[in-house]
Short mmCIF file of C-alpha atoms in Angstrom, two decimals:
data_model
loop_
_atom_site.label_atom_id
_atom_site.label_comp_id
_atom_site.label_asym_id
_atom_site.label_seq_id
_atom_site.Cartn_x
_atom_site.Cartn_y
_atom_site.Cartn_z
CA MET A 13 -20.00 -1.77 -0.46
CA GLY A 14 -20.96 -0.70 3.58
CA ASN A 15 -18.58 1.81 3.58
CA GLU A 16 -18.27 5.76 2.29
CA HIS A 17 -15.19 7.64 1.76
CA THR A 18 -14.46 11.10 0.50
CA GLU A 19 -13.13 11.36 -2.96
CA TYR A 20 -9.65 12.83 -2.80
CA SER A 21 -9.48 16.09 -5.20
CA GLY A 22 -5.69 16.55 -5.47
CA ASP A 23 -3.62 15.88 -8.72
CA ILE A 24 -3.19 12.05 -9.35
CA ASP A 25 -1.21 11.06 -12.63
CA VAL A 26 -3.53 8.20 -13.52
CA PRO A 27 -5.38 9.11 -16.30
CA VAL A 28 -9.00 9.72 -15.82
CA ASN A 29 -10.60 7.60 -18.37
CA ALA A 30 -9.31 4.72 -16.17
CA ILE A 31 -12.15 4.92 -14.15
CA GLN A 32 -14.72 6.13 -16.77
CA ILE A 33 -14.16 3.20 -19.61
CA ILE A 34 -14.43 -0.37 -17.80
CA ASN A 35 -11.82 -2.56 -18.95
CA PRO A 36 -12.94 -5.81 -20.24
CA GLN A 37 -10.54 -7.68 -18.41
CA VAL A 38 -12.14 -6.34 -15.30
CA VAL A 39 -15.22 -7.66 -16.15
CA SER A 40 -13.85 -10.98 -16.77
CA LYS A 41 -13.05 -11.32 -13.27
CA LEU A 42 -16.45 -10.97 -12.10
CA PRO A 43 -19.43 -13.23 -11.89
CA ASP A 44 -20.78 -14.52 -15.15
CA GLY A 45 -23.75 -12.71 -16.29
CA ILE A 46 -23.12 -9.62 -14.53
CA ILE A 47 -24.45 -6.60 -15.91
CA ILE A 48 -22.54 -3.45 -15.00
CA LYS A 49 -24.95 -0.46 -14.72
CA ASN A 50 -22.53 2.48 -13.77
CA ILE A 51 -18.92 3.26 -12.86
CA ALA A 52 -18.17 6.62 -10.70
CA ALA A 53 -15.23 7.77 -8.75
CA HIS A 54 -15.32 6.64 -4.95
CA GLY A 55 -12.82 6.71 -2.68
CA ALA A 56 -9.82 8.64 -1.45
CA SER A 57 -5.95 7.76 -2.81
CA PHE A 58 -3.33 9.81 -3.44
CA TRP A 59 -1.50 7.49 -6.07
CA THR A 60 -4.35 5.82 -7.77
CA ARG A 61 -7.63 6.26 -9.20
CA THR A 62 -10.63 4.37 -7.65
CA ALA A 63 -14.19 3.86 -8.51
CA ARG A 64 -17.51 2.15 -7.39
CA LEU A 65 -18.95 -0.20 -9.88
CA ASP A 66 -22.96 -0.57 -9.50
CA ALA A 67 -24.04 -3.87 -11.07
CA GLU A 68 -26.51 -6.38 -11.40
CA LEU A 69 -26.56 -10.08 -11.01
CA ASP A 70 -29.74 -12.26 -11.49
CA GLY A 71 -31.88 -9.38 -10.57
CA GLU A 72 -29.96 -8.38 -7.25
CA LYS A 73 -27.77 -5.30 -7.15
CA LYS A 74 -24.13 -5.67 -6.60
CA GLN A 75 -21.10 -3.09 -5.89
CA TYR A 76 -17.72 -3.41 -6.31
CA PHE A 77 -14.65 -1.39 -5.55
CA LEU A 78 -12.25 -0.65 -8.46
CA LYS A 79 -8.75 0.80 -8.02
CA THR A 80 -6.41 1.33 -10.69
CA SER A 81 -2.81 2.52 -11.79
CA PHE A 82 -0.77 1.88 -14.64
CA ARG A 83 2.77 1.61 -16.15
CA ASP A 84 5.47 -0.33 -14.24
CA ARG A 85 4.80 1.30 -10.97
CA GLY A 86 0.99 0.93 -10.73
CA ARG A 87 1.55 -2.97 -11.52
CA GLY A 88 4.23 -3.33 -9.12
CA MET A 89 2.02 -1.40 -6.59
CA MET A 90 -1.42 -3.54 -7.01
CA SER A 91 0.64 -6.78 -6.97
CA GLY A 92 2.10 -6.13 -4.04
CA GLU A 93 -1.25 -4.71 -2.19
CA PHE A 94 -3.06 -7.68 -3.61
CA ALA A 95 -0.20 -10.06 -2.29
CA SER A 96 -0.84 -8.41 1.22
CA MET A 97 -4.35 -8.46 1.33
CA SER A 98 -4.66 -11.97 0.37
CA LEU A 99 -2.38 -13.06 3.06
CA ILE A 100 -4.38 -10.90 5.61
CA TYR A 101 -7.45 -12.37 4.49
CA ALA A 102 -6.01 -15.99 4.62
CA ALA A 103 -4.81 -15.62 8.22
CA LYS A 104 -7.68 -13.49 9.45
CA PRO A 105 -10.91 -13.22 6.68
CA ASP A 106 -12.86 -10.83 8.93
CA LEU A 107 -10.68 -8.13 9.25
CA ILE A 108 -10.50 -7.56 5.40
CA PRO A 109 -13.75 0.76 6.14
CA LYS A 110 -15.82 5.49 10.61
CA LEU A 111 -12.79 4.89 12.54
CA PRO A 112 -12.15 1.12 13.87
CA ASP A 113 -13.53 0.28 17.44
CA LEU A 114 -10.84 1.01 20.20
CA HIS A 115 -11.33 -2.37 21.95
CA THR A 116 -12.26 -4.87 18.94
CA PHE A 117 -9.75 -3.40 16.34
CA PRO A 118 -6.36 -3.48 18.33
CA ALA A 119 -7.78 -7.19 19.56
CA MET A 120 -8.41 -8.52 15.95
CA LEU A 121 -5.18 -6.96 14.76
CA ALA A 122 -3.49 -9.05 17.64
CA GLU A 123 -4.94 -12.23 16.25
CA LEU A 124 -3.87 -11.45 12.65
CA HIS A 125 -0.28 -11.02 14.08
CA ARG A 126 -0.46 -14.44 15.80
CA ALA A 127 -2.24 -16.29 12.88
CA GLY A 128 0.05 -14.67 10.31
CA THR A 129 3.59 -16.20 10.70
CA SER A 130 6.64 -16.36 8.41
CA LEU A 131 6.63 -20.11 7.35
CA ASP A 132 10.50 -20.15 7.44
CA GLY A 133 11.29 -17.82 10.58
CA ARG A 134 12.35 -15.42 8.19
CA PHE A 135 12.02 -11.28 8.12
CA GLY A 136 10.75 -9.73 5.10
CA PHE A 137 8.68 -10.23 2.01
CA ALA A 138 8.64 -12.13 -1.40
CA TYR A 139 6.80 -9.54 -2.88
CA THR A 140 7.48 -5.83 -3.89
CA THR A 141 5.25 -3.35 -1.99
CA TYR A 142 4.70 0.48 -2.06
CA HIS A 143 4.55 2.73 1.20
CA GLY A 144 2.71 5.73 -0.31
CA ASN A 145 4.70 6.22 -3.73
CA THR A 146 7.74 4.75 -2.57
CA LEU A 147 8.80 1.07 -3.83
CA ILE A 148 10.08 -1.35 -1.18
CA LYS A 149 12.22 -4.29 -2.16
CA HIS A 150 11.90 -6.27 1.01
CA GLY A 151 14.14 -9.46 0.67
CA TRP A 152 14.75 -11.54 3.39
CA SER A 153 16.76 -11.71 6.60
CA ASN A 154 17.43 -14.05 9.38
CA THR A 155 17.04 -11.43 11.98
CA TRP A 156 14.98 -8.44 12.89
CA GLU A 157 17.53 -6.03 13.20
CA GLY A 158 19.02 -7.22 9.78
CA TYR A 159 15.86 -6.82 8.13
CA PHE A 160 15.14 -3.34 9.53
CA THR A 161 18.65 -2.06 8.93
CA ARG A 162 19.11 -3.05 5.28
CA THR A 163 15.45 -1.38 4.30
CA THR A 164 15.48 1.94 6.66
CA ARG A 165 18.84 2.19 4.84
CA GLU A 166 17.24 2.33 1.60
CA LEU A 167 14.32 4.44 2.60
CA LEU A 168 16.86 6.82 4.01
CA ARG A 169 18.87 6.84 0.85
CA LEU A 170 15.80 7.27 -1.40
CA GLU A 171 14.44 10.06 0.93
CA GLN A 172 17.47 12.07 0.10
CA GLU A 173 17.31 11.30 -3.23
CA ALA A 174 13.81 12.58 -3.85
CA GLN A 175 13.97 15.69 -1.36
CA GLY A 176 17.33 16.44 -1.74
CA LEU A 177 20.49 16.74 0.74
CA HIS A 178 19.09 17.11 4.67
CA GLN A 179 22.31 18.05 6.44
CA GLN A 180 20.66 16.76 9.67
CA LEU A 181 19.37 13.54 8.38
CA ILE A 182 22.72 12.92 7.22
CA GLU A 183 24.36 13.44 10.22
CA LEU A 184 21.63 11.43 12.02
CA THR A 185 22.04 8.53 9.66
CA GLY A 186 25.20 7.18 10.98
CA PRO A 187 24.44 6.88 14.68
CA PHE A 188 20.83 5.73 14.12
CA LEU A 189 21.74 2.76 12.05
CA GLU A 190 25.07 2.06 13.89
CA LYS A 191 24.20 2.58 17.48
CA VAL A 192 20.23 3.06 17.98
CA VAL A 193 18.85 0.26 15.97
CA PRO A 194 21.42 -2.44 17.47
CA ARG A 195 20.55 -1.06 21.04
CA LEU A 196 16.77 -1.03 20.47
CA LEU A 197 16.40 -4.28 18.16
CA ARG A 198 19.28 -6.53 18.90
CA PRO A 199 18.00 -7.33 22.41
CA LEU A 200 14.55 -8.86 21.17
CA GLU A 201 16.61 -11.66 19.78
CA THR A 202 19.64 -12.12 22.01
CA GLY A 203 19.62 -13.18 25.85
CA GLY A 204 17.55 -15.92 25.45
CA ARG A 205 14.66 -13.78 23.89
CA THR A 206 13.10 -14.29 20.68
CA ILE A 207 10.36 -12.99 18.58
CA LYS A 208 8.11 -14.33 15.69
CA PRO A 209 7.77 -12.67 12.28
CA CYS A 210 4.77 -11.72 12.04
CA LEU A 211 2.19 -10.84 9.07
CA ILE A 212 1.60 -7.09 9.29
CA HIS A 213 -0.48 -4.52 7.36
CA GLY A 214 2.63 -2.23 7.02
CA ASP A 215 0.81 0.92 6.56
CA LEU A 216 -1.80 1.21 9.25
CA TRP A 217 -2.73 5.06 9.46
CA PHE A 218 -6.28 5.79 9.91
CA GLY A 219 -7.08 6.30 6.46
CA ASN A 220 -6.64 2.51 5.68
CA ALA A 221 -8.57 1.01 8.38
CA SER A 222 -12.27 1.62 9.21
CA MET A 223 -15.64 -0.26 10.44
CA ASP A 224 -17.72 -2.15 8.11
CA ARG A 225 -21.22 -0.77 7.98
CA ASP A 226 -22.79 -4.06 7.61
CA SER A 227 -21.04 -6.07 10.19
CA GLU A 228 -19.97 -3.35 12.49
CA LEU A 229 -16.44 -5.29 12.69
CA PRO A 230 -13.05 -3.37 11.74
CA ILE A 231 -11.62 -3.85 8.55
CA ILE A 232 -8.14 -2.98 6.97
CA PHE A 233 -7.30 -2.31 3.44
CA ASP A 234 -4.50 -0.86 1.29
CA ALA A 235 -2.03 -3.24 2.62
CA ALA A 236 1.83 -2.84 2.15
CA SER A 237 2.46 -6.16 4.08
CA PHE A 238 5.88 -8.04 5.09
CA TYR A 239 6.84 -10.48 8.14
CA ALA A 240 8.10 -8.12 10.75
CA HIS A 241 8.06 -7.81 14.57
CA ASN A 242 4.39 -7.12 15.49
CA GLU A 243 4.94 -3.98 17.35
CA TYR A 244 6.30 -2.49 13.93
CA ASP A 245 2.21 -1.94 12.67
CA LEU A 246 2.16 0.16 15.84
CA GLY A 247 4.85 2.58 15.28
CA VAL A 248 2.44 5.05 12.87
CA TRP A 249 -0.03 5.31 15.84
CA ARG A 250 2.64 7.43 17.70
CA ALA A 251 1.94 10.23 15.28
CA THR A 252 0.20 13.11 16.54
CA TRP A 253 -1.73 13.48 13.22
CA ASN A 254 -2.96 9.80 13.08
CA LYS A 255 -6.63 9.41 14.45
CA ILE A 256 -5.62 5.71 15.77
CA GLY A 257 -3.56 6.72 18.49
CA LYS A 258 -1.69 5.70 21.53
CA PRO A 259 -5.08 4.81 23.27
CA TYR A 260 -5.13 1.99 20.63
CA ILE A 261 -1.65 0.81 21.62
CA THR A 262 -2.45 0.28 25.08
CA GLU A 263 -5.84 -1.69 23.95
CA TYR A 264 -3.21 -3.67 21.84
CA HIS A 265 -0.93 -4.83 24.59
CA ARG A 266 -3.92 -6.17 26.41
CA SER A 267 -4.24 -8.98 23.43
CA PHE A 268 -0.55 -9.08 22.54
CA PRO A 269 1.78 -8.57 25.69
CA VAL A 270 4.67 -6.08 24.86
CA SER A 271 8.11 -7.38 23.79
CA PRO A 272 10.95 -8.07 26.50
CA PRO A 273 12.85 -5.93 27.26
CA GLU A 274 9.42 -4.34 28.18
CA GLU A 275 11.52 -1.21 29.24
CA ASP A 276 12.48 -0.42 25.60
CA HIS A 277 9.13 -0.57 24.55
CA ASP A 278 8.15 3.19 23.99
CA ASP A 279 11.59 3.76 22.62
CA ARG A 280 10.99 0.95 19.93
CA ASN A 281 7.61 2.44 19.32
CA ALA A 282 9.39 5.80 18.49
CA LEU A 283 11.82 3.75 16.43
CA TYR A 284 9.15 2.29 14.13
CA ALA A 285 7.53 5.62 13.74
CA THR A 286 11.09 6.83 12.11
CA LEU A 287 10.59 10.49 12.01
CA ILE A 288 13.72 12.70 11.93
CA VAL A 289 12.66 14.32 15.35
CA GLU A 290 12.16 10.77 17.15
CA MET A 291 15.27 9.76 15.32
CA LYS A 292 17.24 12.79 16.69
CA LYS A 293 15.81 12.18 20.48
CA LEU A 294 17.00 8.43 19.94
CA VAL A 295 20.56 9.30 18.96
CA ASP A 296 20.95 11.90 21.90
CA LYS A 297 19.33 9.09 24.14
CA PHE A 298 21.55 6.39 23.23
CA PRO A 299 25.25 7.44 22.32
CA GLY A 300 26.38 4.10 23.21
CA ASP A 301 25.75 0.97 21.00
CA TYR A 302 24.41 -2.63 22.10
CA GLU A 303 27.53 -3.62 23.46
CA ALA A 304 27.70 -0.92 25.92
CA TRP A 305 23.88 -1.75 26.81
CA GLU A 306 24.76 -5.25 27.19
CA ASP A 307 28.05 -4.74 29.25
CA ALA A 308 26.00 -2.22 31.59
CA ARG A 309 23.11 -4.98 32.18
CA ASN A 310 26.02 -7.61 33.04
CA SER A 311 27.49 -5.61 35.35
CA LYS A 312 24.27 -5.10 37.63
CA ALA A 313 23.58 -8.83 37.53
#
């Protein structure tokens, strides 16, 4: 396996016998002649149960990582993650867990973003994925602004549905989606500027990235991918709790330059972090919409 994790001790709704009894369908996907010696809880997961399979094949010891869930949510979660990781592997096979190296990890992520691009130039994803326990139906959009607005509106609705009415969030949602998002994202694709939809990980906090013990190269896992503006993957690196922090953003942009307008970079990063406190700062900072910004820019020309 080459990696060590701490077992999560919180409540998980997946039955524990999912990692106590090995499903024959799992064994059927392993090499012919494999002998399973042991199965034990392994890894940290909030929404699934994970285990390590100790096995033997032709006298050689083997280890496999097993992630289990159940019901329709589990099937959707696993299908989305499998599709995400398969595409990442196809684009950058040596990226697919100690914290990833500050220099090699951002550079390899930039390579993934360059290699994995949307075939038809649209933003979105053909598969349903999960962000934590939240189902995300991506669909497709011709512009990054269109995709981001549509999915963010739905995520904010789900947040209200799950957590109850939040007055500040209600007050911020309109200005945020109608003024801030167009102001910060539309300039990426207007005025002669363009961005390519890049294959991103989608949930790149420190718990989903590490270093392989054997190769000493960074690896990522538990993806919730879609085709997006490449800088979206860096939004979670803004969070103070994330051990993959702002120094990684700086290193990343040594390999993948900041998208123009460069002066909007930090505000776009705050936008992609999508925290209520950041929403309020952005709404206060950009009371005007995209058209007001464009008029002001043209008046200086």
